[in-house]
C-alpha cells in the first residue's frame, strides 16, 4: 500500500476527465444547503489510461504509464497498470437515472489502485513520521524484537502451508496464484504496528499478524479491485487537524445485514489507511453515528466475530480516535458482543457522546471543510421528509474519495 498521492492527478475544474459536466445534484435545505458540490479543486482518479500496446497485451496486458490529459499535473503512478475495464453492475437492465454517465467509465485494476480525492485545507505540516515509521518514539521499545518476530510469523506460515487443507477454501485457491502477502505484510513497519498494538506481547502479536495475512489472502480480490456492493453510507468524509483521514457512517443508512456490509466497511478503512500513509501517521479517526440503528440488521454474533477478526488484525492500531454518537439503548445490548473483540488499547480510544457533544468535539478535532460535511451529515440523517435517495446523494458528495461509494447506484458495485 503506497502513498496515494503518487497514484492520482489534480484536476481544478468541475468537469469529469472526459469534459462532461458534473451530474445533477439533489435539492438541499438547512445545514446541508451550504455544502458545495464538486466545484473545488479535486484529486481525480485516473479515468483515462494510456492505451495498452500490443506488446504489453502479449505480456499479460501490463502497462506502467498513465495517459496525460492537457492542463493536468503529471503524476505517473509507480505501479503496474492493468487494462481498463468497464465498471461492473450487480444487476441487469436499464439504470437510466441522474447517477448514470453518457460515457464509459474505466477503472484501474491493480494491487494499489489509485483513489480519487478532494483535498482538505492545510493547517499543520504533515506528520514527518509518516515518511519514516521507524522514527516513532513509541516504537523504540520494540525495535529489537522485529527481526525475531518476523521470523516467527514466517515460520508459522511455513507450518500452515504444509497443511493447506486446513486453511479456508478461498485462501487455498488464492495461494495457487502466489503468496506476495507474506512479504508485503512482514515489513518492519507492520511488525512494529502489531507489537505496538499489544504493547510488545510477541505471542499475541504473532497470532494477530498470522491472522491478518490470512485475511488479506482470503480477501485478495476485494483489496486489489477495491470493489464491493454498496449497502451503507460508510465513507472517508475528510481529514482531522493532524491530516488523519476521517471515516463516517450513519446507522440509519444501513440497508442490509452487518454481514453484507463487511466488505464495504473493510474497503472504507482500507481507503482511509492508504490515504493516511502519505500524511496522517498511518492512523484514522472514526465517527459512528448510531442514529436509526437497527437491531434486526445487526444481531448476528458470527458477523461480529468475523468483522472483529478483520479489524482486530488487518487494521490493528489504525484508530487514533473513535467517536460513537447517540448510542441507543438497543445498540448498547449488542456492545457486549463486540467489546471482547476489541483490544483494550482501542477501547480506550472510544468515546460515547450525544449529538450536541459530538458537534463540539468535531469542531475541535476536524478541519473546517470536514467539520461542515460531518455536521451536515448529522442533520440530514435526522431530518424528517428527506428521502433515502437524497441522503445517498449527500453521502456521495461529501466523500473525498471514490472508495467505497463510487459513483453508481446502491444496487450496483462501488469503486
Short mmCIF file of C-alpha atoms in Angstrom, two decimals, residues 97-392:
data_model
loop_
_atom_site.label_atom_id
_atom_site.label_comp_id
_atom_site.label_asym_id
_atom_site.label_seq_id
_atom_site.Cartn_x
_atom_site.Cartn_y
_atom_site.Cartn_z
CA UNK A 97 -31.08 7.99 -13.86
CA UNK A 98 -29.19 11.06 -12.73
CA UNK A 99 -26.42 8.77 -11.46
CA UNK A 100 -25.67 7.40 -14.92
CA UNK A 101 -22.98 8.71 -17.25
CA UNK A 102 -23.11 9.11 -21.01
CA UNK A 103 -19.58 7.77 -21.34
CA UNK A 104 -17.91 4.53 -20.42
CA UNK A 105 -16.18 4.58 -17.07
CA UNK A 106 -12.82 2.88 -16.82
CA UNK A 107 -11.12 1.69 -13.70
CA UNK A 108 -7.61 0.62 -12.90
CA UNK A 109 -7.25 -2.95 -11.65
CA UNK A 110 -4.01 -3.16 -9.67
CA UNK A 111 -2.91 -4.05 -6.16
CA UNK A 112 -2.56 -0.36 -5.31
CA UNK A 113 -5.44 1.13 -7.24
CA UNK A 114 -5.49 4.94 -7.17
CA UNK A 115 -8.18 6.81 -5.27
CA UNK A 116 -9.97 9.98 -6.35
CA UNK A 117 -9.51 12.70 -3.75
CA UNK A 118 -10.87 16.07 -2.74
CA UNK A 119 -8.02 17.72 -0.77
CA UNK A 120 -8.54 19.41 2.58
CA UNK A 121 -7.12 22.77 3.60
CA UNK A 122 -3.62 22.53 5.06
CA UNK A 123 -3.50 23.60 8.71
CA UNK A 124 -0.43 21.88 10.09
CA UNK A 125 2.54 20.38 8.23
CA UNK A 126 2.06 16.65 7.53
CA UNK A 127 3.36 14.31 10.18
CA UNK A 128 7.07 13.82 9.49
CA UNK A 129 6.99 10.34 10.99
CA UNK A 130 4.78 9.11 8.17
CA UNK A 131 7.77 9.02 5.84
CA UNK A 132 9.89 7.09 8.32
CA UNK A 133 7.73 4.97 10.64
CA UNK A 134 10.76 3.57 12.47
CA UNK A 135 11.37 7.04 13.97
CA UNK A 136 8.21 6.94 16.11
CA UNK A 137 9.09 7.33 19.76
CA UNK A 138 6.51 4.77 20.82
CA UNK A 139 8.19 2.13 18.63
CA UNK A 140 11.67 2.44 20.06
CA UNK A 141 10.98 -0.11 22.77
CA UNK A 142 10.03 -2.75 20.19
CA UNK A 143 12.71 -2.28 17.52
CA UNK A 144 14.92 -5.03 18.90
CA UNK A 145 12.04 -7.53 18.63
CA UNK A 146 11.28 -7.01 14.94
CA UNK A 147 13.68 -9.47 13.30
CA UNK A 148 12.84 -12.36 15.61
CA UNK A 149 9.15 -11.56 15.43
CA UNK A 150 9.16 -11.55 11.62
CA UNK A 151 10.98 -14.88 11.55
CA UNK A 152 8.44 -16.39 13.93
CA UNK A 153 5.49 -15.28 11.75
CA UNK A 154 7.09 -16.72 8.61
CA UNK A 155 7.76 -20.00 10.40
CA UNK A 156 4.10 -20.15 11.40
CA UNK A 157 3.11 -19.75 7.79
CA UNK A 158 5.55 -22.44 6.70
CA UNK A 159 3.68 -24.81 9.01
CA UNK A 160 0.34 -23.67 7.62
CA UNK A 161 1.48 -24.22 4.05
CA UNK A 162 2.46 -27.79 4.91
CA UNK A 163 -1.19 -28.43 5.85
CA UNK A 164 -3.04 -26.32 3.28
CA UNK A 165 -6.13 -28.49 3.53
CA UNK A 166 -6.83 -26.95 6.93
CA UNK A 167 -6.96 -23.44 5.50
CA UNK A 168 -10.08 -21.64 4.33
CA UNK A 169 -11.16 -22.73 0.84
CA UNK A 170 -10.71 -19.24 -0.61
CA UNK A 171 -7.25 -19.00 0.96
CA UNK A 172 -6.24 -22.30 -0.62
CA UNK A 173 -7.48 -21.18 -4.00
CA UNK A 174 -5.73 -17.79 -3.90
CA UNK A 175 -2.46 -19.32 -2.73
CA UNK A 176 -2.28 -21.18 -6.03
CA UNK A 177 -1.60 -17.80 -7.69
CA UNK A 178 1.25 -16.90 -5.36
CA UNK A 179 1.79 -15.59 -1.85
CA UNK A 180 3.02 -11.99 -2.12
CA UNK A 181 1.13 -11.07 1.06
CA UNK A 182 3.73 -12.79 3.23
CA UNK A 183 6.46 -10.44 2.05
CA UNK A 184 4.26 -7.34 1.99
CA UNK A 185 2.90 -7.93 5.49
CA UNK A 186 6.12 -8.72 7.32
CA UNK A 187 7.84 -5.37 6.77
CA UNK A 188 9.39 -3.54 9.70
CA UNK A 189 6.50 -1.07 9.81
CA UNK A 190 3.78 -3.71 10.01
CA UNK A 191 5.69 -5.84 12.52
CA UNK A 192 6.09 -2.78 14.73
CA UNK A 193 2.41 -1.93 14.38
CA UNK A 194 1.38 -5.37 15.59
CA UNK A 195 3.82 -5.25 18.50
CA UNK A 196 2.67 -1.76 19.37
CA UNK A 197 -0.99 -2.84 19.35
CA UNK A 198 -0.38 -5.38 22.14
CA UNK A 199 2.39 -3.47 23.93
CA UNK A 200 5.15 -5.89 22.95
CA UNK A 201 3.41 -9.22 23.62
CA UNK A 202 5.14 -11.25 20.90
CA UNK A 203 2.90 -14.30 21.17
CA UNK A 204 -0.31 -12.30 20.78
CA UNK A 205 1.18 -10.07 18.10
CA UNK A 206 2.34 -13.13 16.14
CA UNK A 207 -1.15 -14.65 16.21
CA UNK A 208 -2.60 -11.32 15.06
CA UNK A 209 -0.23 -10.94 12.14
CA UNK A 210 -0.68 -14.55 11.02
CA UNK A 211 -4.44 -13.95 11.05
CA UNK A 212 -4.08 -10.61 9.24
CA UNK A 213 -2.10 -12.22 6.43
CA UNK A 214 -4.72 -14.95 6.13
CA UNK A 215 -7.44 -12.30 5.85
CA UNK A 216 -5.54 -10.48 3.13
CA UNK A 217 -5.08 -13.67 1.14
CA UNK A 218 -8.72 -14.67 1.60
CA UNK A 219 -9.98 -11.24 0.50
CA UNK A 220 -7.30 -10.64 -2.12
CA UNK A 221 -9.78 -9.70 -4.84
CA UNK A 222 -11.56 -7.25 -2.54
CA UNK A 223 -8.39 -5.36 -1.66
CA UNK A 224 -6.94 -5.44 -5.19
CA UNK A 225 -10.07 -4.26 -7.02
CA UNK A 226 -11.46 -2.08 -4.20
CA UNK A 227 -14.88 -3.10 -5.46
CA UNK A 228 -17.88 -4.16 -3.39
CA UNK A 229 -21.64 -3.94 -3.16
CA UNK A 230 -22.80 -0.69 -1.57
CA UNK A 231 -25.29 -1.19 1.26
CA UNK A 232 -24.27 1.56 3.68
CA UNK A 233 -23.12 5.20 3.68
CA UNK A 234 -19.75 4.50 5.34
CA UNK A 235 -17.10 6.61 3.61
CA UNK A 236 -13.99 8.75 4.01
CA UNK A 237 -15.52 12.16 4.66
CA UNK A 238 -12.40 14.28 5.19
CA UNK A 239 -9.42 14.78 7.50
CA UNK A 240 -8.78 15.91 11.05
CA UNK A 241 -6.43 18.73 12.01
CA UNK A 242 -3.46 16.36 12.04
CA UNK A 243 -4.20 15.22 8.46
CA UNK A 244 -5.60 11.85 9.52
CA UNK A 245 -8.46 10.61 7.32
CA UNK A 246 -11.93 10.65 8.91
CA UNK A 247 -14.33 7.77 8.25
CA UNK A 248 -18.03 8.50 8.87
CA UNK A 249 -21.11 6.28 8.88
CA UNK A 250 -24.73 6.62 9.99
CA UNK A 251 -26.70 3.55 11.06
CA UNK A 252 -29.87 4.98 9.52
CA UNK A 253 -28.48 4.35 6.03
CA UNK A 254 -27.67 0.67 6.55
CA UNK A 255 -29.81 -1.30 4.10
CA UNK A 256 -28.54 -4.85 4.63
CA UNK A 257 -27.27 -7.03 7.45
CA UNK A 258 -23.92 -6.45 9.13
CA UNK A 259 -22.51 -9.50 7.36
CA UNK A 260 -23.49 -8.00 3.99
CA UNK A 261 -21.80 -4.71 4.96
CA UNK A 262 -18.47 -6.28 5.94
CA UNK A 263 -16.80 -5.74 2.57
CA UNK A 264 -17.81 -2.10 2.35
CA UNK A 265 -16.67 -1.41 5.92
CA UNK A 266 -13.32 -3.03 5.18
CA UNK A 267 -12.86 -1.03 1.97
CA UNK A 268 -13.74 2.27 3.66
CA UNK A 269 -10.96 1.73 6.17
CA UNK A 270 -8.60 0.35 3.54
CA UNK A 271 -9.06 3.57 1.57
CA UNK A 272 -8.55 5.66 4.70
CA UNK A 273 -5.38 3.77 5.62
CA UNK A 274 -3.93 4.25 2.14
CA UNK A 275 -4.63 7.97 2.38
CA UNK A 276 -3.08 8.14 5.85
CA UNK A 277 0.23 6.63 4.77
CA UNK A 278 1.37 9.76 2.97
CA UNK A 279 0.35 12.01 5.86
CA UNK A 280 -1.60 11.24 8.99
CA UNK A 281 0.83 8.86 10.70
CA UNK A 282 -0.98 5.79 9.35
CA UNK A 283 -3.99 6.29 11.60
CA UNK A 284 -7.68 7.01 11.08
CA UNK A 285 -10.40 8.85 13.01
CA UNK A 286 -13.78 7.08 13.01
CA UNK A 287 -17.20 8.66 13.60
CA UNK A 288 -20.03 6.13 14.03
CA UNK A 289 -23.40 7.89 14.10
CA UNK A 290 -25.80 5.36 15.64
CA UNK A 291 -28.97 7.34 14.90
CA UNK A 292 -31.51 4.98 13.33
CA UNK A 293 -29.66 1.87 14.50
CA UNK A 294 -31.45 -1.36 13.52
CA UNK A 295 -31.12 -4.27 15.94
CA UNK A 296 -32.59 -6.58 13.32
CA UNK A 297 -29.76 -5.88 10.86
CA UNK A 298 -27.04 -6.18 13.50
CA UNK A 299 -27.87 -9.19 15.65
CA UNK A 300 -25.64 -11.83 14.04
CA UNK A 301 -22.88 -12.81 16.54
CA UNK A 302 -20.90 -14.57 13.81
CA UNK A 303 -20.76 -11.35 11.78
CA UNK A 304 -19.32 -9.53 14.80
CA UNK A 305 -16.73 -12.25 15.23
CA UNK A 306 -15.66 -12.14 11.58
CA UNK A 307 -15.62 -8.35 11.50
CA UNK A 308 -13.65 -8.28 14.74
CA UNK A 309 -11.18 -10.76 13.27
CA UNK A 310 -10.52 -8.41 10.35
CA UNK A 311 -10.41 -5.11 12.21
CA UNK A 312 -8.51 -6.56 15.14
CA UNK A 313 -5.72 -7.80 12.88
CA UNK A 314 -5.62 -6.14 9.45
CA UNK A 315 -6.45 -2.74 10.96
CA UNK A 316 -4.82 -3.25 14.35
CA UNK A 317 -3.71 0.03 15.94
CA UNK A 318 -5.01 2.04 12.99
CA UNK A 319 -7.52 4.08 15.04
CA UNK A 320 -6.46 7.39 16.54
CA UNK A 321 -9.89 8.27 17.93
CA UNK A 322 -13.36 6.72 17.78
CA UNK A 323 -16.49 8.81 18.29
CA UNK A 324 -19.78 6.94 18.75
CA UNK A 325 -22.77 9.28 18.57
CA UNK A 326 -26.25 8.75 20.02
CA UNK A 327 -25.60 5.20 21.16
CA UNK A 328 -29.14 3.94 21.80
CA UNK A 329 -30.27 1.51 24.47
CA UNK A 330 -30.82 -1.14 21.79
CA UNK A 331 -27.30 -0.66 20.46
CA UNK A 332 -25.89 -0.99 23.97
CA UNK A 333 -27.28 -4.51 24.19
CA UNK A 334 -25.05 -5.51 21.26
CA UNK A 335 -21.96 -3.78 22.64
CA UNK A 336 -21.45 -6.78 24.90
CA UNK A 337 -20.88 -8.94 21.80
CA UNK A 338 -18.46 -6.54 20.15
CA UNK A 339 -16.44 -5.43 23.15
CA UNK A 340 -14.45 -8.67 23.72
CA UNK A 341 -13.30 -8.48 20.08
CA UNK A 342 -11.74 -5.04 20.60
CA UNK A 343 -8.32 -4.66 22.19
CA UNK A 344 -8.01 -2.78 25.45
CA UNK A 345 -5.80 -0.22 23.72
CA UNK A 346 -8.54 0.52 21.16
CA UNK A 347 -11.30 0.55 23.78
CA UNK A 348 -9.55 3.45 25.49
CA UNK A 349 -9.92 5.47 22.28
CA UNK A 350 -13.72 5.02 22.12
CA UNK A 351 -15.90 7.92 23.23
CA UNK A 352 -19.70 7.65 23.60
CA UNK A 353 -21.37 11.06 23.23
CA UNK A 354 -24.67 12.62 22.27
CA UNK A 355 -25.20 14.68 19.13
CA UNK A 356 -24.54 18.03 20.82
CA UNK A 357 -21.26 16.92 22.37
CA UNK A 358 -20.22 15.24 19.11
CA UNK A 359 -20.51 18.58 17.28
CA UNK A 360 -18.26 20.25 19.85
CA UNK A 361 -15.62 17.53 19.58
CA UNK A 362 -15.75 17.51 15.79
CA UNK A 363 -15.27 21.27 15.63
CA UNK A 364 -12.23 20.88 17.86
CA UNK A 365 -10.66 17.95 16.01
CA UNK A 366 -11.62 18.29 12.34
CA UNK A 367 -10.67 20.67 9.55
CA UNK A 368 -13.27 23.27 8.66
CA UNK A 369 -14.39 21.54 5.45
CA UNK A 370 -14.64 18.16 7.16
CA UNK A 371 -16.49 19.61 10.14
CA UNK A 372 -19.07 21.18 7.82
CA UNK A 373 -19.56 17.88 6.00
CA UNK A 374 -19.96 15.91 9.22
CA UNK A 375 -22.44 18.39 10.71
CA UNK A 376 -24.47 18.39 7.50
CA UNK A 377 -24.48 14.56 7.67
CA UNK A 378 -25.72 14.67 11.28
CA UNK A 379 -28.54 16.99 10.21
CA UNK A 380 -29.68 15.35 7.00
CA UNK A 381 -29.68 11.91 8.63
CA UNK A 382 -32.01 13.22 11.36
CA UNK A 383 -34.24 15.40 9.21
CA UNK A 384 -37.82 14.40 8.51
CA UNK A 385 -39.12 14.35 4.97
CA UNK A 386 -35.70 13.58 3.44
CA UNK A 387 -35.71 10.56 1.16
CA UNK A 388 -33.15 7.77 1.14
CA UNK A 389 -32.10 8.90 -2.35
CA UNK A 390 -31.34 12.41 -1.07
CA UNK A 391 -29.28 11.02 1.80
CA UNK A 392 -27.45 8.79 -0.67
#
